């Protein structure tokens, strides 16, 4: 069975508060013989370069800004320590290598977004292309519950229906909403069964207690299926659901489960 790689670690929308702007200052740096070469960088705990700040011949600049990003534009990982590292060689061959105290990363708000295709549909229909796809619901619902029971977070879920471009926009809008409503009912029934609840009323209470919201949306053909990949320090979208081809139209006839998890962190 072919199992492609599911996820890779990357961040989007990384923001630094104005008060957290950073600069690296070289204080009391005196080299009597004169500086031949220097190298200034942010490194991790294993001395791997995270961000090259400055390098060259002659005296280094007294102050260098750092925007908290790595060489590829990626943000630092909150669980890691980072250091400012200076390597300097003077004109007679003597070497100075110094490392700063650890730079702590303080995360105040963290969001995680995930999108799953629940089912694909035959043309114009509201029933799955394959009956086996519905069997994924138990695993999806179990994963849903696992995410929902984590405390100190807000869990937003959107069940989104989609179509290809065949047909009128009004018909596709209605069809996509019908598909989403059908799969939302299936999801709720599976959650009720796994949680051993008596019905939708008890499920609504359970969702409210765990800061979980479920919304149903029909997008029609407005969102052909794309995947977002991390490429050389930037995100870019790759169109999979190209409506010019039968395979693209097939993948566009789908219902997705969109997760948004928001965690707020106390300032340390």
Tab-separated table of C-alpha atoms in Angstrom:
chain	number	residue	atom	x	y	z
A	1	UNK	CA	0.000	0.000	0.000
A	2	UNK	CA	1.427	3.368	-1.020
A	3	UNK	CA	1.367	5.852	1.843
A	4	UNK	CA	2.639	9.279	0.784
A	5	UNK	CA	4.195	11.623	3.300
A	6	UNK	CA	1.388	13.308	5.165
A	7	UNK	CA	2.867	16.491	6.588
A	8	UNK	CA	6.004	18.542	6.842
A	9	UNK	CA	6.809	21.202	9.410
A	10	UNK	CA	6.422	24.753	8.101
A	11	UNK	CA	4.754	27.938	9.263
A	12	UNK	CA	2.718	30.592	7.530
A	13	UNK	CA	1.656	34.033	8.725
A	14	UNK	CA	4.491	34.183	11.268
A	15	UNK	CA	4.398	37.609	12.964
A	16	UNK	CA	6.608	39.380	15.456
A	17	UNK	CA	5.179	41.982	17.821
A	18	UNK	CA	6.665	45.458	17.382
A	19	UNK	CA	8.128	45.368	20.875
A	20	UNK	CA	9.987	42.149	20.032
A	21	UNK	CA	12.091	43.548	17.164
A	22	UNK	CA	15.625	42.308	17.566
A	23	UNK	CA	19.167	43.447	16.856
A	24	UNK	CA	22.535	41.905	17.565
A	25	UNK	CA	25.036	44.351	19.093
A	26	UNK	CA	28.791	43.766	19.289
A	27	UNK	CA	29.916	45.532	22.456
A	28	UNK	CA	33.482	46.282	23.591
A	29	UNK	CA	34.999	44.578	20.552
A	30	UNK	CA	38.661	45.638	20.333
A	31	UNK	CA	41.077	43.857	17.998
A	32	UNK	CA	44.530	45.450	18.215
A	33	UNK	CA	45.975	43.609	15.209
A	34	UNK	CA	42.955	44.471	13.069
A	35	UNK	CA	40.280	42.144	11.772
A	36	UNK	CA	41.028	39.945	8.792
A	37	UNK	CA	37.705	38.048	8.484
A	38	UNK	CA	34.547	37.701	10.541
A	39	UNK	CA	31.369	35.601	10.585
A	40	UNK	CA	28.236	36.493	12.569
A	41	UNK	CA	25.234	34.161	12.612
A	42	UNK	CA	22.334	32.815	14.612
A	43	UNK	CA	22.940	29.153	15.418
A	44	UNK	CA	20.923	26.449	17.170
A	45	UNK	CA	21.956	24.245	20.094
A	46	UNK	CA	24.009	22.010	17.773
A	47	UNK	CA	25.835	24.975	16.212
A	48	UNK	CA	23.916	24.597	12.967
A	49	UNK	CA	23.516	27.890	11.157
A	50	UNK	CA	19.943	29.179	11.319
A	51	UNK	CA	20.523	32.662	9.927
A	52	UNK	CA	23.646	34.240	8.480
A	53	UNK	CA	23.687	37.854	9.678
A	54	UNK	CA	26.983	39.172	8.355
A	55	UNK	CA	30.350	37.971	7.080
A	56	UNK	CA	33.328	39.489	5.323
A	57	UNK	CA	36.736	41.171	5.663
A	58	UNK	CA	37.624	44.028	7.954
A	59	UNK	CA	35.835	45.294	11.025
A	60	UNK	CA	32.307	43.866	11.507
A	61	UNK	CA	29.373	46.267	11.868
A	62	UNK	CA	28.651	47.227	15.494
A	63	UNK	CA	24.956	46.369	15.132
A	64	UNK	CA	23.039	43.945	12.892
A	65	UNK	CA	19.209	43.586	12.773
A	66	UNK	CA	17.577	40.156	12.890
A	67	UNK	CA	13.932	39.649	11.903
A	68	UNK	CA	13.713	36.312	13.769
A	69	UNK	CA	13.625	34.323	10.533
A	70	UNK	CA	16.021	31.711	9.215
A	71	UNK	CA	17.919	31.666	5.927
A	72	UNK	CA	14.880	30.246	4.105
A	73	UNK	CA	12.385	32.619	5.709
A	74	UNK	CA	11.218	30.055	8.248
A	75	UNK	CA	10.420	31.021	11.868
A	76	UNK	CA	12.409	29.637	14.807
A	77	UNK	CA	11.041	26.590	16.567
A	78	UNK	CA	9.631	27.503	20.011
A	79	UNK	CA	11.135	24.457	21.757
A	80	UNK	CA	14.678	25.257	20.621
A	81	UNK	CA	17.323	27.618	21.965
A	82	UNK	CA	19.198	29.902	19.588
A	83	UNK	CA	22.443	31.844	20.033
A	84	UNK	CA	24.267	34.721	18.378
A	85	UNK	CA	27.670	33.378	17.346
A	86	UNK	CA	30.703	35.464	16.329
A	87	UNK	CA	33.814	33.981	14.744
A	88	UNK	CA	36.645	36.425	14.087
A	89	UNK	CA	40.240	36.064	12.871
A	90	UNK	CA	42.700	38.939	13.159
A	91	UNK	CA	45.561	39.891	10.850
A	92	UNK	CA	48.122	37.784	12.728
A	93	UNK	CA	46.013	34.641	12.698
A	94	UNK	CA	44.533	34.764	16.189
A	95	UNK	CA	40.926	33.525	16.439
A	96	UNK	CA	38.051	34.714	18.621
A	97	UNK	CA	34.868	32.624	18.856
A	98	UNK	CA	32.083	33.700	21.220
A	99	UNK	CA	28.468	32.689	21.712
A	100	UNK	CA	25.712	34.718	23.390
A	101	UNK	CA	23.282	33.635	26.057
A	102	UNK	CA	20.292	31.663	24.705
A	103	UNK	CA	17.652	33.575	22.772
A	104	UNK	CA	14.241	32.471	24.043
A	105	UNK	CA	11.241	32.282	21.714
A	106	UNK	CA	7.957	33.373	23.332
A	107	UNK	CA	4.846	32.254	21.423
A	108	UNK	CA	1.652	34.109	22.405
A	109	UNK	CA	-0.761	32.729	19.807
A	110	UNK	CA	-0.426	29.654	17.641
A	111	UNK	CA	-2.776	28.473	14.886
A	112	UNK	CA	-2.786	25.165	13.076
A	113	UNK	CA	-4.819	24.578	9.934
A	114	UNK	CA	-5.514	21.236	8.321
A	115	UNK	CA	-7.758	20.133	5.490
A	116	UNK	CA	-8.911	16.563	4.833
A	117	UNK	CA	-10.876	15.232	1.878
A	118	UNK	CA	-13.671	13.168	3.402
A	119	UNK	CA	-15.280	11.819	0.220
A	120	UNK	CA	-15.434	12.308	-3.544
A	121	UNK	CA	-18.666	12.147	-5.512
A	122	UNK	CA	-19.969	10.988	-8.846
A	123	UNK	CA	-20.977	13.723	-11.261
A	124	UNK	CA	-24.081	15.565	-10.049
A	125	UNK	CA	-24.556	13.246	-7.072
A	126	UNK	CA	-24.600	13.522	-3.310
A	127	UNK	CA	-23.421	9.956	-2.641
A	128	UNK	CA	-19.751	8.935	-2.491
A	129	UNK	CA	-17.896	7.612	-5.520
A	130	UNK	CA	-16.744	4.614	-3.485
A	131	UNK	CA	-18.565	3.066	-0.498
A	132	UNK	CA	-15.200	2.349	1.137
A	133	UNK	CA	-14.490	6.057	1.539
A	134	UNK	CA	-17.218	6.285	4.178
A	135	UNK	CA	-15.224	3.828	6.272
A	136	UNK	CA	-12.696	6.601	6.895
A	137	UNK	CA	-15.213	8.351	9.100
A	138	UNK	CA	-14.370	6.382	12.219
A	139	UNK	CA	-10.693	7.324	11.982
A	140	UNK	CA	-11.562	10.925	11.120
A	141	UNK	CA	-14.008	11.163	14.016
A	142	UNK	CA	-11.466	9.627	16.418
A	143	UNK	CA	-8.892	12.197	15.329
A	144	UNK	CA	-11.528	14.921	15.742
A	145	UNK	CA	-12.171	13.854	19.348
A	146	UNK	CA	-8.448	13.657	20.124
A	147	UNK	CA	-7.972	17.248	18.977
A	148	UNK	CA	-11.118	18.495	20.702
A	149	UNK	CA	-10.241	17.208	24.193
A	150	UNK	CA	-6.990	19.177	24.323
A	151	UNK	CA	-7.454	22.051	26.729
A	152	UNK	CA	-6.559	25.733	26.381
A	153	UNK	CA	-7.464	25.912	22.722
A	154	UNK	CA	-10.285	26.818	20.359
A	155	UNK	CA	-11.178	24.205	17.758
A	156	UNK	CA	-13.041	25.414	14.670
A	157	UNK	CA	-14.282	22.937	12.060
A	158	UNK	CA	-15.759	23.654	8.651
A	159	UNK	CA	-17.402	20.901	6.608
A	160	UNK	CA	-17.049	22.257	3.084
A	161	UNK	CA	-18.773	20.984	-0.053
A	162	UNK	CA	-17.276	21.486	-3.516
A	163	UNK	CA	-18.144	20.773	-7.159
A	164	UNK	CA	-16.459	20.907	-10.553
A	165	UNK	CA	-17.350	23.629	-13.072
A	166	UNK	CA	-19.899	21.587	-15.022
A	167	UNK	CA	-23.370	23.097	-14.558
A	168	UNK	CA	-24.668	26.494	-13.535
A	169	UNK	CA	-23.192	28.324	-10.527
A	170	UNK	CA	-26.557	28.257	-8.718
A	171	UNK	CA	-26.944	24.495	-9.140
A	172	UNK	CA	-23.349	23.851	-8.090
A	173	UNK	CA	-23.746	26.037	-5.019
A	174	UNK	CA	-26.846	24.124	-3.923
A	175	UNK	CA	-25.261	20.753	-4.720
A	176	UNK	CA	-22.088	21.532	-2.777
A	177	UNK	CA	-24.109	22.571	0.274
A	178	UNK	CA	-26.189	19.375	0.098
A	179	UNK	CA	-23.003	17.319	-0.017
A	180	UNK	CA	-21.562	19.157	2.972
A	181	UNK	CA	-24.751	18.783	5.025
A	182	UNK	CA	-24.876	15.044	4.312
A	183	UNK	CA	-21.306	14.496	5.478
A	184	UNK	CA	-21.788	16.749	8.505
A	185	UNK	CA	-24.690	14.503	9.554
A	186	UNK	CA	-22.461	11.446	9.075
A	187	UNK	CA	-19.705	13.026	11.152
A	188	UNK	CA	-22.091	13.887	13.947
A	189	UNK	CA	-23.520	10.362	14.003
A	190	UNK	CA	-20.029	8.879	14.235
A	191	UNK	CA	-19.086	11.286	17.036
A	192	UNK	CA	-22.256	10.375	18.928
A	193	UNK	CA	-21.418	6.674	18.600
A	194	UNK	CA	-17.773	7.007	19.652
A	195	UNK	CA	-18.584	9.294	22.581
A	196	UNK	CA	-21.520	7.067	23.611
A	197	UNK	CA	-23.944	9.982	23.649
A	198	UNK	CA	-27.712	9.800	23.315
A	199	UNK	CA	-28.176	12.219	20.425
A	200	UNK	CA	-27.453	15.588	18.868
A	201	UNK	CA	-28.478	17.553	21.954
A	202	UNK	CA	-25.845	15.837	24.090
A	203	UNK	CA	-23.315	16.198	21.290
A	204	UNK	CA	-23.953	19.954	21.100
A	205	UNK	CA	-23.343	20.208	24.842
A	206	UNK	CA	-20.111	18.204	24.529
A	207	UNK	CA	-18.887	20.437	21.694
A	208	UNK	CA	-19.657	23.610	23.661
A	209	UNK	CA	-17.821	22.267	26.733
A	210	UNK	CA	-14.715	21.664	24.603
A	211	UNK	CA	-14.772	24.996	22.699
A	212	UNK	CA	-15.551	23.273	19.410
A	213	UNK	CA	-17.659	24.750	16.619
A	214	UNK	CA	-18.834	22.981	13.442
A	215	UNK	CA	-19.908	25.026	10.431
A	216	UNK	CA	-21.281	23.773	7.108
A	217	UNK	CA	-20.465	25.614	3.878
A	218	UNK	CA	-21.101	25.064	0.198
A	219	UNK	CA	-18.417	26.546	-2.039
A	220	UNK	CA	-19.730	25.430	-5.418
A	221	UNK	CA	-16.917	25.412	-7.983
A	222	UNK	CA	-15.127	28.435	-6.496
A	223	UNK	CA	-12.335	26.448	-4.830
A	224	UNK	CA	-10.701	23.891	-7.146
A	225	UNK	CA	-8.492	21.560	-5.150
A	226	UNK	CA	-4.988	22.895	-4.437
A	227	UNK	CA	-2.199	21.767	-2.184
A	228	UNK	CA	0.132	24.215	-0.479
A	229	UNK	CA	3.789	23.270	-0.463
A	230	UNK	CA	6.861	24.783	1.166
A	231	UNK	CA	9.387	25.569	-1.550
A	232	UNK	CA	12.697	27.364	-0.900
A	233	UNK	CA	11.426	29.374	2.020
A	234	UNK	CA	7.995	30.237	0.657
A	235	UNK	CA	4.565	28.679	0.371
A	236	UNK	CA	3.080	28.214	-3.075
A	237	UNK	CA	-0.167	26.652	-4.255
A	238	UNK	CA	-0.181	23.769	-6.734
A	239	UNK	CA	-3.442	23.185	-8.629
A	240	UNK	CA	-4.517	19.534	-8.475
A	241	UNK	CA	-8.177	19.966	-9.413
A	242	UNK	CA	-7.699	21.279	-12.943
A	243	UNK	CA	-11.219	21.449	-14.383
A	244	UNK	CA	-9.847	21.066	-17.911
A	245	UNK	CA	-9.247	17.352	-17.248
A	246	UNK	CA	-11.554	14.543	-16.027
A	247	UNK	CA	-9.169	13.686	-13.182
A	248	UNK	CA	-9.200	17.296	-11.990
A	249	UNK	CA	-12.983	17.510	-12.112
A	250	UNK	CA	-13.197	14.262	-10.133
A	251	UNK	CA	-11.039	15.516	-7.268
A	252	UNK	CA	-13.017	18.776	-7.197
A	253	UNK	CA	-16.267	16.897	-6.484
A	254	UNK	CA	-15.485	16.504	-2.834
A	255	UNK	CA	-16.315	17.328	0.771
A	256	UNK	CA	-13.495	18.526	2.969
A	257	UNK	CA	-13.041	18.818	6.703
A	258	UNK	CA	-11.126	22.002	7.537
A	259	UNK	CA	-9.575	22.277	10.995
A	260	UNK	CA	-8.398	25.472	12.648
A	261	UNK	CA	-6.841	25.092	16.083
A	262	UNK	CA	-5.998	28.264	18.010
A	263	UNK	CA	-3.813	28.107	21.107
A	264	UNK	CA	-3.057	31.085	23.289
A	265	UNK	CA	0.099	31.047	25.392
A	266	UNK	CA	0.838	32.983	28.538
A	267	UNK	CA	3.736	35.385	28.301
A	268	UNK	CA	6.770	34.163	30.161
